[in-house]
PDB file of C-alpha atoms in Angstrom:
ATOM      1  CA  MET A  22     -25.748  18.594  -3.491  1.00  0.00           C
ATOM      2  CA  ALA A  23     -22.106  19.572  -3.122  1.00  0.00           C
ATOM      3  CA  GLU A  24     -21.431  23.255  -2.497  1.00  0.00           C
ATOM      4  CA  THR A  25     -20.036  25.272  -5.448  1.00  0.00           C
ATOM      5  CA  ARG A  26     -16.562  26.350  -4.817  1.00  0.00           C
ATOM      6  CA  VAL A  27     -14.747  29.576  -5.941  1.00  0.00           C
ATOM      7  CA  GLN A  28     -11.500  29.503  -7.653  1.00  0.00           C
ATOM      8  CA  ARG A  29      -8.887  32.222  -6.878  1.00  0.00           C
ATOM      9  CA  PRO A  30      -5.873  32.875  -9.203  1.00  0.00           C
ATOM     10  CA  ARG A  31      -2.586  32.334  -7.636  1.00  0.00           C
ATOM     11  CA  ARG A  32       0.993  33.199  -8.287  1.00  0.00           C
ATOM     12  CA  PHE A  33       3.478  30.335  -7.809  1.00  0.00           C
ATOM     13  CA  LEU A  34       7.257  30.260  -7.657  1.00  0.00           C
ATOM     14  CA  VAL A  35       8.925  26.962  -8.626  1.00  0.00           C
ATOM     15  CA  CYS A  36      12.334  25.566  -9.468  1.00  0.00           C
ATOM     16  CA  GLU A  37      12.977  22.990 -12.227  1.00  0.00           C
ATOM     17  CA  PRO A  38      14.479  19.630 -11.008  1.00  0.00           C
ATOM     18  CA  ARG A  39      17.292  19.753 -13.470  1.00  0.00           C
ATOM     19  CA  HIS A  40      19.841  18.699 -10.931  1.00  0.00           C
ATOM     20  CA  PHE A  41      17.466  16.542  -8.784  1.00  0.00           C
ATOM     21  CA  THR A  42      18.802  13.501  -7.011  1.00  0.00           C
ATOM     22  CA  VAL A  43      18.874  11.828  -3.705  1.00  0.00           C
ATOM     23  CA  GLN A  44      22.482  12.130  -2.467  1.00  0.00           C
ATOM     24  CA  TYR A  45      21.648  12.325   1.112  1.00  0.00           C
ATOM     25  CA  ALA A  46      18.900  11.301   3.615  1.00  0.00           C
ATOM     26  CA  ILE A  47      17.312  13.768   5.852  1.00  0.00           C
ATOM     27  CA  ASN A  48      14.007  12.272   6.044  1.00  0.00           C
ATOM     28  CA  PRO A  49      12.456   8.692   6.085  1.00  0.00           C
ATOM     29  CA  TRP A  50      11.632   8.711   2.361  1.00  0.00           C
ATOM     30  CA  MET A  51      15.093   9.505   1.135  1.00  0.00           C
ATOM     31  CA  ARG A  52      17.372   6.473  -0.088  1.00  0.00           C
ATOM     32  CA  PRO A  53      20.687   7.625  -1.619  1.00  0.00           C
ATOM     33  CA  ASP A  54      21.231   4.155  -3.088  1.00  0.00           C
ATOM     34  CA  ALA A  55      18.035   3.961  -4.996  1.00  0.00           C
ATOM     35  CA  PRO A  56      18.161   5.250  -8.624  1.00  0.00           C
ATOM     36  CA  VAL A  57      16.465   8.424  -9.785  1.00  0.00           C
ATOM     37  CA  ASP A  58      15.149   9.056 -13.179  1.00  0.00           C
ATOM     38  CA  VAL A  59      16.006  12.846 -13.753  1.00  0.00           C
ATOM     39  CA  ASP A  60      14.094  12.988 -17.147  1.00  0.00           C
ATOM     40  CA  LEU A  61      11.001  11.568 -15.533  1.00  0.00           C
ATOM     41  CA  ALA A  62      11.125  13.838 -12.606  1.00  0.00           C
ATOM     42  CA  GLN A  63      11.403  16.792 -15.126  1.00  0.00           C
ATOM     43  CA  SER A  64       8.398  15.533 -17.004  1.00  0.00           C
ATOM     44  CA  GLN A  65       6.225  15.222 -14.231  1.00  0.00           C
ATOM     45  CA  TRP A  66       7.193  18.587 -12.666  1.00  0.00           C
ATOM     46  CA  GLN A  67       6.475  20.148 -16.171  1.00  0.00           C
ATOM     47  CA  ALA A  68       3.124  18.501 -16.023  1.00  0.00           C
ATOM     48  CA  LEU A  69       2.422  20.254 -12.644  1.00  0.00           C
ATOM     49  CA  ILE A  70       3.472  23.626 -14.158  1.00  0.00           C
ATOM     50  CA  ASP A  71       1.286  23.075 -17.188  1.00  0.00           C
ATOM     51  CA  ALA A  72      -1.698  22.094 -15.038  1.00  0.00           C
ATOM     52  CA  TYR A  73      -1.292  25.339 -12.899  1.00  0.00           C
ATOM     53  CA  ARG A  74      -1.240  27.487 -16.158  1.00  0.00           C
ATOM     54  CA  ALA A  75      -4.080  25.556 -17.725  1.00  0.00           C
ATOM     55  CA  HIS A  76      -6.026  26.571 -14.696  1.00  0.00           C
ATOM     56  CA  GLY A  77      -5.204  30.214 -14.951  1.00  0.00           C
ATOM     57  CA  HIS A  78      -2.381  30.510 -12.329  1.00  0.00           C
ATOM     58  CA  THR A  79       0.773  32.533 -12.841  1.00  0.00           C
ATOM     59  CA  VAL A  80       4.098  30.609 -12.527  1.00  0.00           C
ATOM     60  CA  ASP A  81       7.477  32.133 -11.934  1.00  0.00           C
ATOM     61  CA  ALA A  82      10.650  30.168 -11.653  1.00  0.00           C
ATOM     62  CA  VAL A  83      14.026  30.343  -9.869  1.00  0.00           C
ATOM     63  CA  ASP A  84      16.925  28.986 -11.728  1.00  0.00           C
ATOM     64  CA  PRO A  85      18.241  25.590 -10.429  1.00  0.00           C
ATOM     65  CA  VAL A  86      21.786  25.466  -9.029  1.00  0.00           C
ATOM     66  CA  PRO A  87      24.135  22.540  -9.421  1.00  0.00           C
ATOM     67  CA  GLY A  88      24.774  20.632  -6.267  1.00  0.00           C
ATOM     68  CA  LEU A  89      21.488  21.647  -4.707  1.00  0.00           C
ATOM     69  CA  PRO A  90      19.211  18.822  -5.636  1.00  0.00           C
ATOM     70  CA  ASP A  91      16.323  19.783  -3.337  1.00  0.00           C
ATOM     71  CA  MET A  92      16.037  23.163  -4.701  1.00  0.00           C
ATOM     72  CA  VAL A  93      12.871  21.852  -6.648  1.00  0.00           C
ATOM     73  CA  PHE A  94      11.142  21.823  -3.218  1.00  0.00           C
ATOM     74  CA  ALA A  95      10.503  25.766  -3.425  1.00  0.00           C
ATOM     75  CA  ALA A  96       7.975  25.745  -0.801  1.00  0.00           C
ATOM     76  CA  ASN A  97      10.522  25.313   1.912  1.00  0.00           C
ATOM     77  CA  ALA A  98      12.512  28.564   0.846  1.00  0.00           C
ATOM     78  CA  ALA A  99      10.242  31.172   2.190  1.00  0.00           C
ATOM     79  CA  PHE A 100       6.742  32.241   3.326  1.00  0.00           C
ATOM     80  CA  VAL A 101       5.094  35.128   1.801  1.00  0.00           C
ATOM     81  CA  VAL A 102       2.006  36.922   2.995  1.00  0.00           C
ATOM     82  CA  GLY A 103       0.827  40.485   1.962  1.00  0.00           C
ATOM     83  CA  GLY A 104       4.076  40.880  -0.100  1.00  0.00           C
ATOM     84  CA  ARG A 105       6.258  40.342   2.900  1.00  0.00           C
ATOM     85  CA  VAL A 106       8.924  37.670   2.634  1.00  0.00           C
ATOM     86  CA  PHE A 107       9.887  35.559   5.741  1.00  0.00           C
ATOM     87  CA  GLY A 108      12.970  33.656   4.625  1.00  0.00           C
ATOM     88  CA  SER A 109      14.150  30.238   5.683  1.00  0.00           C
ATOM     89  CA  LEU A 110      16.890  28.832   7.828  1.00  0.00           C
ATOM     90  CA  PHE A 111      17.013  25.027   7.008  1.00  0.00           C
ATOM     91  CA  HIS A 112      17.674  22.321   9.667  1.00  0.00           C
ATOM     92  CA  ALA A 113      19.810  20.306   7.429  1.00  0.00           C
ATOM     93  CA  PRO A 114      23.081  21.827   6.582  1.00  0.00           C
ATOM     94  CA  GLU A 115      23.105  20.395   3.007  1.00  0.00           C
ATOM     95  CA  ARG A 116      19.984  22.687   2.139  1.00  0.00           C
ATOM     96  CA  ARG A 117      21.065  25.974   3.772  1.00  0.00           C
ATOM     97  CA  PRO A 118      22.682  27.383   0.677  1.00  0.00           C
ATOM     98  CA  GLU A 119      19.281  27.082  -1.121  1.00  0.00           C
ATOM     99  CA  SER A 120      18.003  30.184   0.943  1.00  0.00           C
ATOM    100  CA  LEU A 121      20.454  32.525  -0.526  1.00  0.00           C
ATOM    101  CA  HIS A 122      19.445  31.738  -4.133  1.00  0.00           C
ATOM    102  CA  TYR A 123      15.830  32.165  -3.322  1.00  0.00           C
ATOM    103  CA  GLU A 124      16.513  35.290  -1.416  1.00  0.00           C
ATOM    104  CA  SER A 125      18.334  36.665  -4.453  1.00  0.00           C
ATOM    105  CA  TRP A 126      15.203  35.880  -6.622  1.00  0.00           C
ATOM    106  CA  PHE A 127      13.022  37.799  -4.341  1.00  0.00           C
ATOM    107  CA  ARG A 128      15.223  40.914  -4.017  1.00  0.00           C
ATOM    108  CA  THR A 129      15.538  41.155  -7.695  1.00  0.00           C
ATOM    109  CA  ALA A 130      11.803  40.967  -7.903  1.00  0.00           C
ATOM    110  CA  GLY A 131      11.519  43.785  -5.543  1.00  0.00           C
ATOM    111  CA  TYR A 132      10.840  42.293  -2.408  1.00  0.00           C
ATOM    112  CA  ASP A 133      12.635  42.690   0.901  1.00  0.00           C
ATOM    113  CA  VAL A 134      13.410  39.456   2.674  1.00  0.00           C
ATOM    114  CA  TYR A 135      13.592  38.829   6.409  1.00  0.00           C
ATOM    115  CA  ARG A 136      16.252  36.311   7.444  1.00  0.00           C
ATOM    116  CA  PRO A 137      15.055  34.305  10.388  1.00  0.00           C
ATOM    117  CA  LEU A 138      17.125  33.726  13.391  1.00  0.00           C
ATOM    118  CA  ALA A 139      15.446  30.268  14.332  1.00  0.00           C
ATOM    119  CA  VAL A 140      15.284  27.126  12.167  1.00  0.00           C
ATOM    120  CA  THR A 141      12.375  27.516   9.876  1.00  0.00           C
ATOM    121  CA  GLU A 142      11.561  25.831   6.504  1.00  0.00           C
ATOM    122  CA  GLY A 143       9.071  28.198   4.974  1.00  0.00           C
ATOM    123  CA  GLU A 144       5.728  26.798   3.670  1.00  0.00           C
ATOM    124  CA  GLY A 145       6.778  23.524   4.804  1.00  0.00           C
ATOM    125  CA  ASP A 146       5.782  24.396   8.138  1.00  0.00           C
ATOM    126  CA  LEU A 147       4.011  27.641   7.890  1.00  0.00           C
ATOM    127  CA  VAL A 148       0.632  27.548   6.315  1.00  0.00           C
ATOM    128  CA  TRP A 149      -1.592  30.751   5.737  1.00  0.00           C
ATOM    129  CA  THR A 150      -5.206  30.331   6.248  1.00  0.00           C
ATOM    130  CA  GLY A 151      -6.388  33.774   5.269  1.00  0.00           C
ATOM    131  CA  ARG A 152      -6.766  34.731   8.907  1.00  0.00           C
ATOM    132  CA  TYR A 153      -3.728  33.278  10.866  1.00  0.00           C
ATOM    133  CA  VAL A 154      -0.763  31.104  10.331  1.00  0.00           C
ATOM    134  CA  LEU A 155      -0.906  27.298  11.256  1.00  0.00           C
ATOM    135  CA  ALA A 156       2.767  26.365  12.220  1.00  0.00           C
ATOM    136  CA  GLY A 157       4.117  23.038  12.353  1.00  0.00           C
ATOM    137  CA  THR A 158       7.047  21.792  14.650  1.00  0.00           C
ATOM    138  CA  GLY A 159       8.511  18.715  16.017  1.00  0.00           C
ATOM    139  CA  PHE A 160      11.047  17.909  13.214  1.00  0.00           C
ATOM    140  CA  ARG A 161      12.233  20.845  11.452  1.00  0.00           C
ATOM    141  CA  THR A 162      10.740  24.486  12.226  1.00  0.00           C
ATOM    142  CA  THR A 163      11.186  25.472  15.791  1.00  0.00           C
ATOM    143  CA  PRO A 164       8.665  27.178  18.072  1.00  0.00           C
ATOM    144  CA  ASP A 165      11.029  30.147  18.258  1.00  0.00           C
ATOM    145  CA  ALA A 166      10.491  30.657  14.478  1.00  0.00           C
ATOM    146  CA  HIS A 167       6.820  30.555  15.206  1.00  0.00           C
ATOM    147  CA  ARG A 168       7.108  33.559  17.459  1.00  0.00           C
ATOM    148  CA  GLU A 169       9.442  35.327  14.905  1.00  0.00           C
ATOM    149  CA  ALA A 170       6.779  34.788  12.207  1.00  0.00           C
ATOM    150  CA  GLN A 171       3.982  36.114  14.538  1.00  0.00           C
ATOM    151  CA  GLU A 172       6.030  39.338  15.339  1.00  0.00           C
ATOM    152  CA  PHE A 173       7.059  39.764  11.678  1.00  0.00           C
ATOM    153  CA  PHE A 174       3.565  39.463  10.140  1.00  0.00           C
ATOM    154  CA  GLY A 175       1.475  40.747  12.977  1.00  0.00           C
ATOM    155  CA  HIS A 176      -0.955  37.689  12.485  1.00  0.00           C
ATOM    156  CA  PRO A 177      -1.597  35.045  15.034  1.00  0.00           C
ATOM    157  CA  VAL A 178       0.355  31.883  14.752  1.00  0.00           C
ATOM    158  CA  ILE A 179      -0.925  28.662  15.976  1.00  0.00           C
ATOM    159  CA  THR A 180       1.656  25.976  16.852  1.00  0.00           C
ATOM    160  CA  LEU A 181       0.895  22.481  15.852  1.00  0.00           C
ATOM    161  CA  THR A 182       3.160  19.493  16.930  1.00  0.00           C
ATOM    162  CA  LEU A 183       4.062  16.825  14.460  1.00  0.00           C
ATOM    163  CA  VAL A 184       4.843  13.468  15.878  1.00  0.00           C
ATOM    164  CA  ASP A 185       5.288  10.978  12.820  1.00  0.00           C
ATOM    165  CA  PRO A 186       8.561  11.349  11.092  1.00  0.00           C
ATOM    166  CA  TYR A 187       6.958  10.451   7.779  1.00  0.00           C
ATOM    167  CA  PHE A 188       5.055  13.577   8.048  1.00  0.00           C
ATOM    168  CA  TYR A 189       8.084  15.769   9.026  1.00  0.00           C
ATOM    169  CA  HIS A 190       6.763  18.999   7.521  1.00  0.00           C
ATOM    170  CA  LEU A 191       3.323  20.422   8.154  1.00  0.00           C
ATOM    171  CA  ASP A 192       2.556  20.531   4.427  1.00  0.00           C
ATOM    172  CA  THR A 193       2.873  16.698   4.461  1.00  0.00           C
ATOM    173  CA  ALA A 194       0.083  16.202   6.860  1.00  0.00           C
ATOM    174  CA  LEU A 195      -2.343  19.252   6.157  1.00  0.00           C
ATOM    175  CA  PHE A 196      -3.264  21.878   3.388  1.00  0.00           C
ATOM    176  CA  VAL A 197      -5.621  24.645   3.263  1.00  0.00           C
ATOM    177  CA  LEU A 198      -8.785  24.150   0.902  1.00  0.00           C
ATOM    178  CA  ASP A 199     -10.182  27.658   1.146  1.00  0.00           C
ATOM    179  CA  ASP A 200     -10.585  30.645   3.710  1.00  0.00           C
ATOM    180  CA  ASP A 201     -13.114  28.286   5.772  1.00  0.00           C
ATOM    181  CA  ASN A 202     -11.640  24.532   5.616  1.00  0.00           C
ATOM    182  CA  ILE A 203      -8.622  22.373   5.562  1.00  0.00           C
ATOM    183  CA  ALA A 204      -7.769  18.742   5.138  1.00  0.00           C
ATOM    184  CA  TYR A 205      -5.513  16.701   7.201  1.00  0.00           C
ATOM    185  CA  TYR A 206      -4.230  13.344   8.714  1.00  0.00           C
ATOM    186  CA  PRO A 207      -5.074  13.492  12.480  1.00  0.00           C
ATOM    187  CA  GLU A 208      -2.547  10.857  13.607  1.00  0.00           C
ATOM    188  CA  ALA A 209       0.285  13.028  12.235  1.00  0.00           C
ATOM    189  CA  PHE A 210      -0.353  15.339  15.085  1.00  0.00           C
ATOM    190  CA  SER A 211      -0.101  15.184  18.883  1.00  0.00           C
ATOM    191  CA  ALA A 212      -3.171  14.657  20.951  1.00  0.00           C
ATOM    192  CA  ASP A 213      -3.282  18.490  21.840  1.00  0.00           C
ATOM    193  CA  SER A 214      -2.726  19.539  18.377  1.00  0.00           C
ATOM    194  CA  ARG A 215      -5.549  17.225  17.128  1.00  0.00           C
ATOM    195  CA  GLU A 216      -7.823  18.739  19.688  1.00  0.00           C
ATOM    196  CA  VAL A 217      -6.858  22.329  18.334  1.00  0.00           C
ATOM    197  CA  LEU A 218      -7.685  21.306  14.912  1.00  0.00           C
ATOM    198  CA  ARG A 219     -10.941  19.566  15.776  1.00  0.00           C
ATOM    199  CA  ARG A 220     -12.146  22.855  17.468  1.00  0.00           C
ATOM    200  CA  LEU A 221     -10.925  25.225  14.462  1.00  0.00           C
ATOM    201  CA  TYR A 222     -12.137  22.885  11.701  1.00  0.00           C
ATOM    202  CA  PRO A 223     -14.950  20.803  12.756  1.00  0.00           C
ATOM    203  CA  ASP A 224     -15.900  20.005   9.185  1.00  0.00           C
ATOM    204  CA  ALA A 225     -12.397  19.509   7.984  1.00  0.00           C
ATOM    205  CA  VAL A 226     -11.880  16.679   5.311  1.00  0.00           C
ATOM    206  CA  LEU A 227      -9.985  13.789   6.847  1.00  0.00           C
ATOM    207  CA  ALA A 228      -7.333  11.784   5.106  1.00  0.00           C
ATOM    208  CA  THR A 229      -6.458   8.037   5.613  1.00  0.00           C
ATOM    209  CA  ARG A 230      -2.910   6.953   6.364  1.00  0.00           C
ATOM    210  CA  ASP A 231      -2.598   5.407   3.086  1.00  0.00           C
ATOM    211  CA  ASP A 232      -3.683   8.646   1.282  1.00  0.00           C
ATOM    212  CA  ALA A 233      -1.186  10.732   3.549  1.00  0.00           C
ATOM    213  CA  MET A 234       1.752   8.167   2.731  1.00  0.00           C
ATOM    214  CA  ALA A 235       0.828   8.843  -0.927  1.00  0.00           C
ATOM    215  CA  PHE A 236       1.450  12.549  -0.617  1.00  0.00           C
ATOM    216  CA  GLY A 237      -2.209  13.308  -0.813  1.00  0.00           C
ATOM    217  CA  LEU A 238      -2.006  16.097   1.811  1.00  0.00           C
ATOM    218  CA  ASN A 239       1.025  17.695   0.021  1.00  0.00           C
ATOM    219  CA  SER A 240      -1.573  19.277  -2.118  1.00  0.00           C
ATOM    220  CA  VAL A 241      -2.397  22.710  -3.479  1.00  0.00           C
ATOM    221  CA  SER A 242      -5.890  24.192  -3.537  1.00  0.00           C
ATOM    222  CA  ASP A 243      -7.018  27.354  -5.339  1.00  0.00           C
ATOM    223  CA  GLY A 244     -10.422  27.269  -3.504  1.00  0.00           C
ATOM    224  CA  ARG A 245     -12.107  24.951  -6.259  1.00  0.00           C
ATOM    225  CA  HIS A 246      -9.368  22.752  -7.989  1.00  0.00           C
ATOM    226  CA  VAL A 247      -7.157  20.564  -5.736  1.00  0.00           C
ATOM    227  CA  PHE A 248      -3.876  19.658  -7.343  1.00  0.00           C
ATOM    228  CA  ILE A 249      -3.461  16.260  -5.830  1.00  0.00           C
ATOM    229  CA  ALA A 250      -1.402  13.103  -6.035  1.00  0.00           C
ATOM    230  CA  PRO A 251      -3.454  10.448  -8.199  1.00  0.00           C
ATOM    231  CA  GLN A 252      -2.397   7.685  -5.736  1.00  0.00           C
ATOM    232  CA  ALA A 253      -4.507   9.439  -2.907  1.00  0.00           C
ATOM    233  CA  GLU A 254      -7.990   8.129  -4.243  1.00  0.00           C
ATOM    234  CA  VAL A 255      -9.825   8.019  -1.119  1.00  0.00           C
ATOM    235  CA  LEU A 256      -9.138  11.555  -0.458  1.00  0.00           C
ATOM    236  CA  ALA A 257      -9.823  12.809  -3.869  1.00  0.00           C
ATOM    237  CA  GLU A 258     -13.310  11.136  -3.529  1.00  0.00           C
ATOM    238  CA  ARG A 259     -13.934  12.863  -0.300  1.00  0.00           C
ATOM    239  CA  LEU A 260     -12.821  16.226  -1.722  1.00  0.00           C
ATOM    240  CA  ALA A 261     -15.282  15.779  -4.582  1.00  0.00           C
ATOM    241  CA  THR A 262     -18.028  14.892  -2.171  1.00  0.00           C
ATOM    242  CA  HIS A 263     -17.196  18.336  -0.629  1.00  0.00           C
ATOM    243  CA  GLY A 264     -17.451  20.234  -3.807  1.00  0.00           C
ATOM    244  CA  TYR A 265     -13.912  20.494  -4.895  1.00  0.00           C
ATOM    245  CA  ASP A 266     -12.521  19.358  -8.193  1.00  0.00           C
ATOM    246  CA  PRO A 267      -9.456  17.173  -7.787  1.00  0.00           C
ATOM    247  CA  VAL A 268      -6.643  17.599 -10.491  1.00  0.00           C
ATOM    248  CA  PRO A 269      -4.485  14.638 -10.392  1.00  0.00           C
ATOM    249  CA  VAL A 270      -0.732  15.319 -10.954  1.00  0.00           C
ATOM    250  CA  ASP A 271       1.743  12.391 -10.445  1.00  0.00           C
ATOM    251  CA  LEU A 272       5.051  13.412  -8.967  1.00  0.00           C
ATOM    252  CA  SER A 273       5.993  10.021  -7.887  1.00  0.00           C
ATOM    253  CA  GLU A 274       9.619  10.325  -8.873  1.00  0.00           C
ATOM    254  CA  LEU A 275      10.030  13.405  -6.545  1.00  0.00           C
ATOM    255  CA  HIS A 276       8.329  11.419  -3.867  1.00  0.00           C
ATOM    256  CA  LYS A 277      11.830   9.612  -3.487  1.00  0.00           C
ATOM    257  CA  ALA A 278      13.075  12.828  -1.826  1.00  0.00           C
ATOM    258  CA  GLY A 279      10.013  13.169   0.476  1.00  0.00           C
ATOM    259  CA  GLY A 280       8.446  15.854  -1.602  1.00  0.00           C
ATOM    260  CA  GLY A 281       5.183  16.304  -3.663  1.00  0.00           C
ATOM    261  CA  ILE A 282       2.964  18.787  -5.358  1.00  0.00           C
ATOM    262  CA  LYS A 283       2.956  21.516  -2.514  1.00  0.00           C
ATOM    263  CA  CYS A 284       6.772  20.938  -1.729  1.00  0.00           C
ATOM    264  CA  CYS A 285       7.361  22.208  -5.288  1.00  0.00           C
ATOM    265  CA  THR A 286       5.108  25.195  -5.038  1.00  0.00           C
ATOM    266  CA  GLN A 287       5.836  28.389  -3.289  1.00  0.00           C
ATOM    267  CA  GLU A 288       2.902  30.823  -3.310  1.00  0.00           C
ATOM    268  CA  ILE A 289       3.531  34.481  -3.622  1.00  0.00           C
ATOM    269  CA  ARG A 290       0.757  36.393  -1.812  1.00  0.00           C
ATOM    270  CA  SER A 291       0.622  40.016  -2.670  1.00  0.00           C
TER     271      SER A 291
END
């Protein structure tokens, strides 16, 4: 019998895709010549927000800004643990102005925001496990940022190297299920990083490449419910076998920019 999982209420920060489009290419998913249906993107995004609230989570929103089409991907703007905000310094010049708008929201909400010196893309590459930080590098966030985060938070940071350009952020290849376990796609990581993950999480839920390419690992878990792309069918079945409740939410229009559920979701941890 599958273990009974315990949900924990979460607080999320999001940004409506009012100005969403694909006007440049900074990852393999982006095709500026491909049409984007903004109305569909907004309705899919709203379905995610509705799902969060229906499951008891709190959702705050940053106002979208014209000319910043990727602001919808709120996870990349910061990393928050214990009420402390570690800001972002985007790799792509096109996205760097986003940081100031998110920083303004946090400061207005009463938070101090640390501005990193090294390139770092928030929860895209920094993942809180409850005990330490798993930190991705290889395409965006640099190892120097990992050191900055460790000094800022005072928690151990474990560096993981990404090797597949389709999984350019850690949150496209791995997500935390609860305080004890994760789900991930092994082939997204270097051999040494795979060994680290095997040792840390011997009972991890492993994803197929098809499910990873369907943004199945760009998911959000509250400890029991896993908000997941409906196209990641095998992964959803494996999660259910482990006692989690998959909640399918289709963000396929936002996939055109290389983002999914987690990319749209910044968690604010008090």
